[in-house]
mmCIF file of C-alpha atoms in Angstrom:
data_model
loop_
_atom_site.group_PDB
_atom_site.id
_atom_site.type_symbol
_atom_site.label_atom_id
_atom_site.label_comp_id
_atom_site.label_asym_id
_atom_site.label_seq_id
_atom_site.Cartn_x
_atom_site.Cartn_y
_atom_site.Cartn_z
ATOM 1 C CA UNK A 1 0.000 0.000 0.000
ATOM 2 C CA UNK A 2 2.492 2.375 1.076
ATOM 3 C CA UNK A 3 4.809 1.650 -2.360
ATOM 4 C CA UNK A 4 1.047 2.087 -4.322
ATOM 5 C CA UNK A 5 1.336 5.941 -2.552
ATOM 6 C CA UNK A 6 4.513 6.660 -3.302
ATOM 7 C CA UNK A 7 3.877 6.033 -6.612
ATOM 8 C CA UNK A 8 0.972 8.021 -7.328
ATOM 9 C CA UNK A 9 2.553 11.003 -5.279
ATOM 10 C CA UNK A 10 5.602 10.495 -7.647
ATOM 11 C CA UNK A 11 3.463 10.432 -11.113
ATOM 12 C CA UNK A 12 1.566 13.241 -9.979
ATOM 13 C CA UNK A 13 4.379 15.622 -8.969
ATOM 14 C CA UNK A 14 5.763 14.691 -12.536
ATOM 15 C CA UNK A 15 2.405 16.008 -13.991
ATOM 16 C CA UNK A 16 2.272 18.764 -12.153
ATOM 17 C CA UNK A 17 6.101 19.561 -12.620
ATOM 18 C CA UNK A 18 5.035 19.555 -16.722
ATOM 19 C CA UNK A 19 1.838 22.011 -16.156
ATOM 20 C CA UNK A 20 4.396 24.310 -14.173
ATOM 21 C CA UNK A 21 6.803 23.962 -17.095
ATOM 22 C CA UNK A 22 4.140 24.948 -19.248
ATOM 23 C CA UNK A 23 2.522 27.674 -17.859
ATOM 24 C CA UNK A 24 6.663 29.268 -17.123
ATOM 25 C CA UNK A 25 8.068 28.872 -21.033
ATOM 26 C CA UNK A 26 4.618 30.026 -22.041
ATOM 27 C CA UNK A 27 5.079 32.931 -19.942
ATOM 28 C CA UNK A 28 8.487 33.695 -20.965
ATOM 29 C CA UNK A 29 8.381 33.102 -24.189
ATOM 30 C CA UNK A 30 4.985 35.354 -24.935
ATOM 31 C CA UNK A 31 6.453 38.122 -22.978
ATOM 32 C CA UNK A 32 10.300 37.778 -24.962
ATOM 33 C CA UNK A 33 11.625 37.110 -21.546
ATOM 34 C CA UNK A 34 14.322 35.061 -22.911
ATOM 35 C CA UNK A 35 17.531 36.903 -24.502
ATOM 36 C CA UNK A 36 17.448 36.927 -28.050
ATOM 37 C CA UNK A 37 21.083 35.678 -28.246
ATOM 38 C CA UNK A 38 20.396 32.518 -26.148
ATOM 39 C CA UNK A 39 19.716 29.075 -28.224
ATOM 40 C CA UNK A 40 20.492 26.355 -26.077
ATOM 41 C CA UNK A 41 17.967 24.784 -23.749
ATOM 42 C CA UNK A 42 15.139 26.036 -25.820
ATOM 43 C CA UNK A 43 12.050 24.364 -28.080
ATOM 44 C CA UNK A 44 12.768 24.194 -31.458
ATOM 45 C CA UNK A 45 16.857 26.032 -31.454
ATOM 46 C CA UNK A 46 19.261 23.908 -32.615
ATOM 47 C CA UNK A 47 23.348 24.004 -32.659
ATOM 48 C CA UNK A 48 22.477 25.255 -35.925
ATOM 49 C CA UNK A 49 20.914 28.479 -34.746
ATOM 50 C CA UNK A 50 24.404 29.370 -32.805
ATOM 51 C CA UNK A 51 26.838 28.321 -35.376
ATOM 52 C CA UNK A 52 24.977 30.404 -37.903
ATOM 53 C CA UNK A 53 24.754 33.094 -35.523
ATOM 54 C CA UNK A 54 28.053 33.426 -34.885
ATOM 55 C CA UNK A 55 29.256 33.025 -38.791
ATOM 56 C CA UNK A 56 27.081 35.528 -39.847
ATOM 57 C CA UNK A 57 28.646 38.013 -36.849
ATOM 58 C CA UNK A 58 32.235 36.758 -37.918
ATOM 59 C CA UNK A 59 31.248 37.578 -41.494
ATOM 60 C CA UNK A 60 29.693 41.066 -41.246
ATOM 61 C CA UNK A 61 33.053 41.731 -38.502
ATOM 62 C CA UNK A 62 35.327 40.828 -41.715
ATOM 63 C CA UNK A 63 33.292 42.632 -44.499
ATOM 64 C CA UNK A 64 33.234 45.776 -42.016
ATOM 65 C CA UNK A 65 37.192 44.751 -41.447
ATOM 66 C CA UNK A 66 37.068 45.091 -38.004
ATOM 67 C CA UNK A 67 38.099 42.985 -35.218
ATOM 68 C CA UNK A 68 36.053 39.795 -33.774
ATOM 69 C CA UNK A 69 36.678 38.576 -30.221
ATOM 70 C CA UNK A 70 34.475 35.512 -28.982
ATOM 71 C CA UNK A 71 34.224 34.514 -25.379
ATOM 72 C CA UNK A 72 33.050 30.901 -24.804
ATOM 73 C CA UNK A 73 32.289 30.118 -21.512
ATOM 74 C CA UNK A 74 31.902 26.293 -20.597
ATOM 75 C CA UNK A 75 29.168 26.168 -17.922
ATOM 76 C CA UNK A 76 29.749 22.811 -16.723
ATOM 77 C CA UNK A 77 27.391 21.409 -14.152
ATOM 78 C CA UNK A 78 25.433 24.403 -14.266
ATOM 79 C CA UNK A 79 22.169 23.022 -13.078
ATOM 80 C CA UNK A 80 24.153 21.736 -9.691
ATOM 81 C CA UNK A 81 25.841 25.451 -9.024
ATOM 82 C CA UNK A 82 22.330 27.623 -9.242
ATOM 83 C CA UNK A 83 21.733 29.326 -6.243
ATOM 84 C CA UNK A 84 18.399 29.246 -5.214
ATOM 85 C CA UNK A 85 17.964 32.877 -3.751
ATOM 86 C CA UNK A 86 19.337 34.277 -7.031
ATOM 87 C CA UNK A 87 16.920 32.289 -9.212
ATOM 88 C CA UNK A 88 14.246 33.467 -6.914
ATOM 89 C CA UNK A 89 14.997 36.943 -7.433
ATOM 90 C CA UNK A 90 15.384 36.940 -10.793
ATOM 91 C CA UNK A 91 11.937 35.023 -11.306
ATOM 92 C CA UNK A 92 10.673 37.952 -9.296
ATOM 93 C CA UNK A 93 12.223 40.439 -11.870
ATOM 94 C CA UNK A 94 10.612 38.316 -14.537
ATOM 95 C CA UNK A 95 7.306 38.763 -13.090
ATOM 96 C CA UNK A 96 7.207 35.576 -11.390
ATOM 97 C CA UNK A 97 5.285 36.483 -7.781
ATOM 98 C CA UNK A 98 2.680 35.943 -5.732
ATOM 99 C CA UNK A 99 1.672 32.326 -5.047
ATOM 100 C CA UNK A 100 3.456 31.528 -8.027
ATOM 101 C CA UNK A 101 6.976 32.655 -6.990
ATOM 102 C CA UNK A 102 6.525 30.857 -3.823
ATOM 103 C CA UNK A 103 5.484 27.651 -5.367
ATOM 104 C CA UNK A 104 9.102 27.462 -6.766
ATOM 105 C CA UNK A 105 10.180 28.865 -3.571
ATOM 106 C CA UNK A 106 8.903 25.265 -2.285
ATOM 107 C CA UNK A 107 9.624 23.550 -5.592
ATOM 108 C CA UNK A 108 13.458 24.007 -4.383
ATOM 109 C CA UNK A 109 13.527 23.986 -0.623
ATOM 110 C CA UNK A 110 13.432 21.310 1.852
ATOM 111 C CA UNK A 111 14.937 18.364 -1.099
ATOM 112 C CA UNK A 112 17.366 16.345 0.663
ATOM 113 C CA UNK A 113 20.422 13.947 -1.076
ATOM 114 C CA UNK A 114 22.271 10.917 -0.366
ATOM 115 C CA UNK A 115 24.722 8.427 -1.817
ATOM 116 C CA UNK A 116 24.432 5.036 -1.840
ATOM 117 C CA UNK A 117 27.469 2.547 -2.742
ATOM 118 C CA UNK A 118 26.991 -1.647 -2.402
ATOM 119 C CA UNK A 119 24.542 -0.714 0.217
ATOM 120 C CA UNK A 120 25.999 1.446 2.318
ATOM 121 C CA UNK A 121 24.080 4.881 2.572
ATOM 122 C CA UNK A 122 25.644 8.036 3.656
ATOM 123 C CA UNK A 123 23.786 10.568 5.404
ATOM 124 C CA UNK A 124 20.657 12.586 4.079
ATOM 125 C CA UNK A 125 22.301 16.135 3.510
ATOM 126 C CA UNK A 126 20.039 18.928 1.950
ATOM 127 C CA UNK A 127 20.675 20.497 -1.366
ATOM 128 C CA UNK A 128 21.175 24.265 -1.092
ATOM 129 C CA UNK A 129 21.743 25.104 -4.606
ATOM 130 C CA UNK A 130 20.987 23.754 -7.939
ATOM 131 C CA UNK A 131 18.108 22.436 -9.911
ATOM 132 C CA UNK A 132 16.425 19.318 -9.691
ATOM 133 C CA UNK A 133 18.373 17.236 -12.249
ATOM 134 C CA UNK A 134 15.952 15.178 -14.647
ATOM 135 C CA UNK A 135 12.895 17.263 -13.656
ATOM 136 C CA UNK A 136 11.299 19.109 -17.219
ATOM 137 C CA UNK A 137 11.574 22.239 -14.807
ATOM 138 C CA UNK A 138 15.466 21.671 -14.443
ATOM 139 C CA UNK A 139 16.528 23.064 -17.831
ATOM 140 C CA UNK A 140 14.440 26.136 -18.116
ATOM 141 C CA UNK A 141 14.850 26.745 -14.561
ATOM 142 C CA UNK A 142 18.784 27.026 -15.310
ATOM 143 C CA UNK A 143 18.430 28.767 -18.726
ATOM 144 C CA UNK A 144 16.549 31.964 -16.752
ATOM 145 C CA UNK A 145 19.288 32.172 -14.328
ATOM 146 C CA UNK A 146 22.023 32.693 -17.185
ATOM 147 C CA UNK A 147 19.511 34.512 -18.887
ATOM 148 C CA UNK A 148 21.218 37.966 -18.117
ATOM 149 C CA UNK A 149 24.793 36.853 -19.410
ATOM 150 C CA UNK A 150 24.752 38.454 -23.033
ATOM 151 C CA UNK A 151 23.738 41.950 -21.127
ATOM 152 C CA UNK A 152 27.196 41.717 -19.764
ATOM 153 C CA UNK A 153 28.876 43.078 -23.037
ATOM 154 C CA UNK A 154 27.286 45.591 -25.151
ATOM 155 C CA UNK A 155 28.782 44.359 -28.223
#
């Protein structure tokens, strides 16, 4: 019985976790929340979209003859390194609030972690940072907290 519960519970947090997904990346995308310049982690943006992005900025650099400069920046395990107050905030800034705001406020507290090797378990230890990993809410969740990177150059 108590497995049967734990199951439903699971199933229907992974519903729910796709309505929330829905209802955020409709927001954001209807209001042009997301930076222009950003293509990865997004519906229907490909490598393609970058690679021709940048060739066409490398192209009109050389016809212009002017100097390019790229900056790539490698944001490896960025959905572990997220800090929760910061996403708050900047879902706040979004227009994230009210009930909403603290829904994800909840979404991210309280969720504990533990490793387990040929049986032996360590300690539960909560998570203070990052996104849940394998949730639908995971990716966009990290894509609006780079979201502000581009503004950090004007060019």
């Amino acid at each position: 019985m108590y497995e049967t519960l734990m199951m439903m519970m699971l199933i229907f947090s992974k519903l729910y976790e796709k309505v929330m997904y829905k209802r955020l990346y409709s927001f954001v995308t209807s209001y042009k929340i997301i930076h222009h310049l950003q293509f990865g982690l997004q519906e229907n943006h490909t490598v393609d979209h970058t690679l021709i992005s940048i060739t066409e900025a490398i192209r009109n650099t050389l016809d212009g003859r002017k100097y390019q400069c790229g900056v790539l920046i490698d944001l490896q395990k960025a959905f572990v390194t997220v800090n929760h107050d910061i996403l708050l905030s900047k879902l706040e800034h979004y227009g994230i609030r009210g009930t909403l705001l603290m829904w994800f406020q909840s979404y991210l507290s309280q969720r504990y972690q533990y490793v387990s090797i040929n049986g032996n378990d360590s300690i539960l230890v909560m998570i203070t940072c990052g996104v849940p990993q394998g949730s639908v809410l995971g990716s966009l969740l990290c894509l609006l907290f780079i979201n502000d990177l581009p503004n950090v150059s004007n060019k």
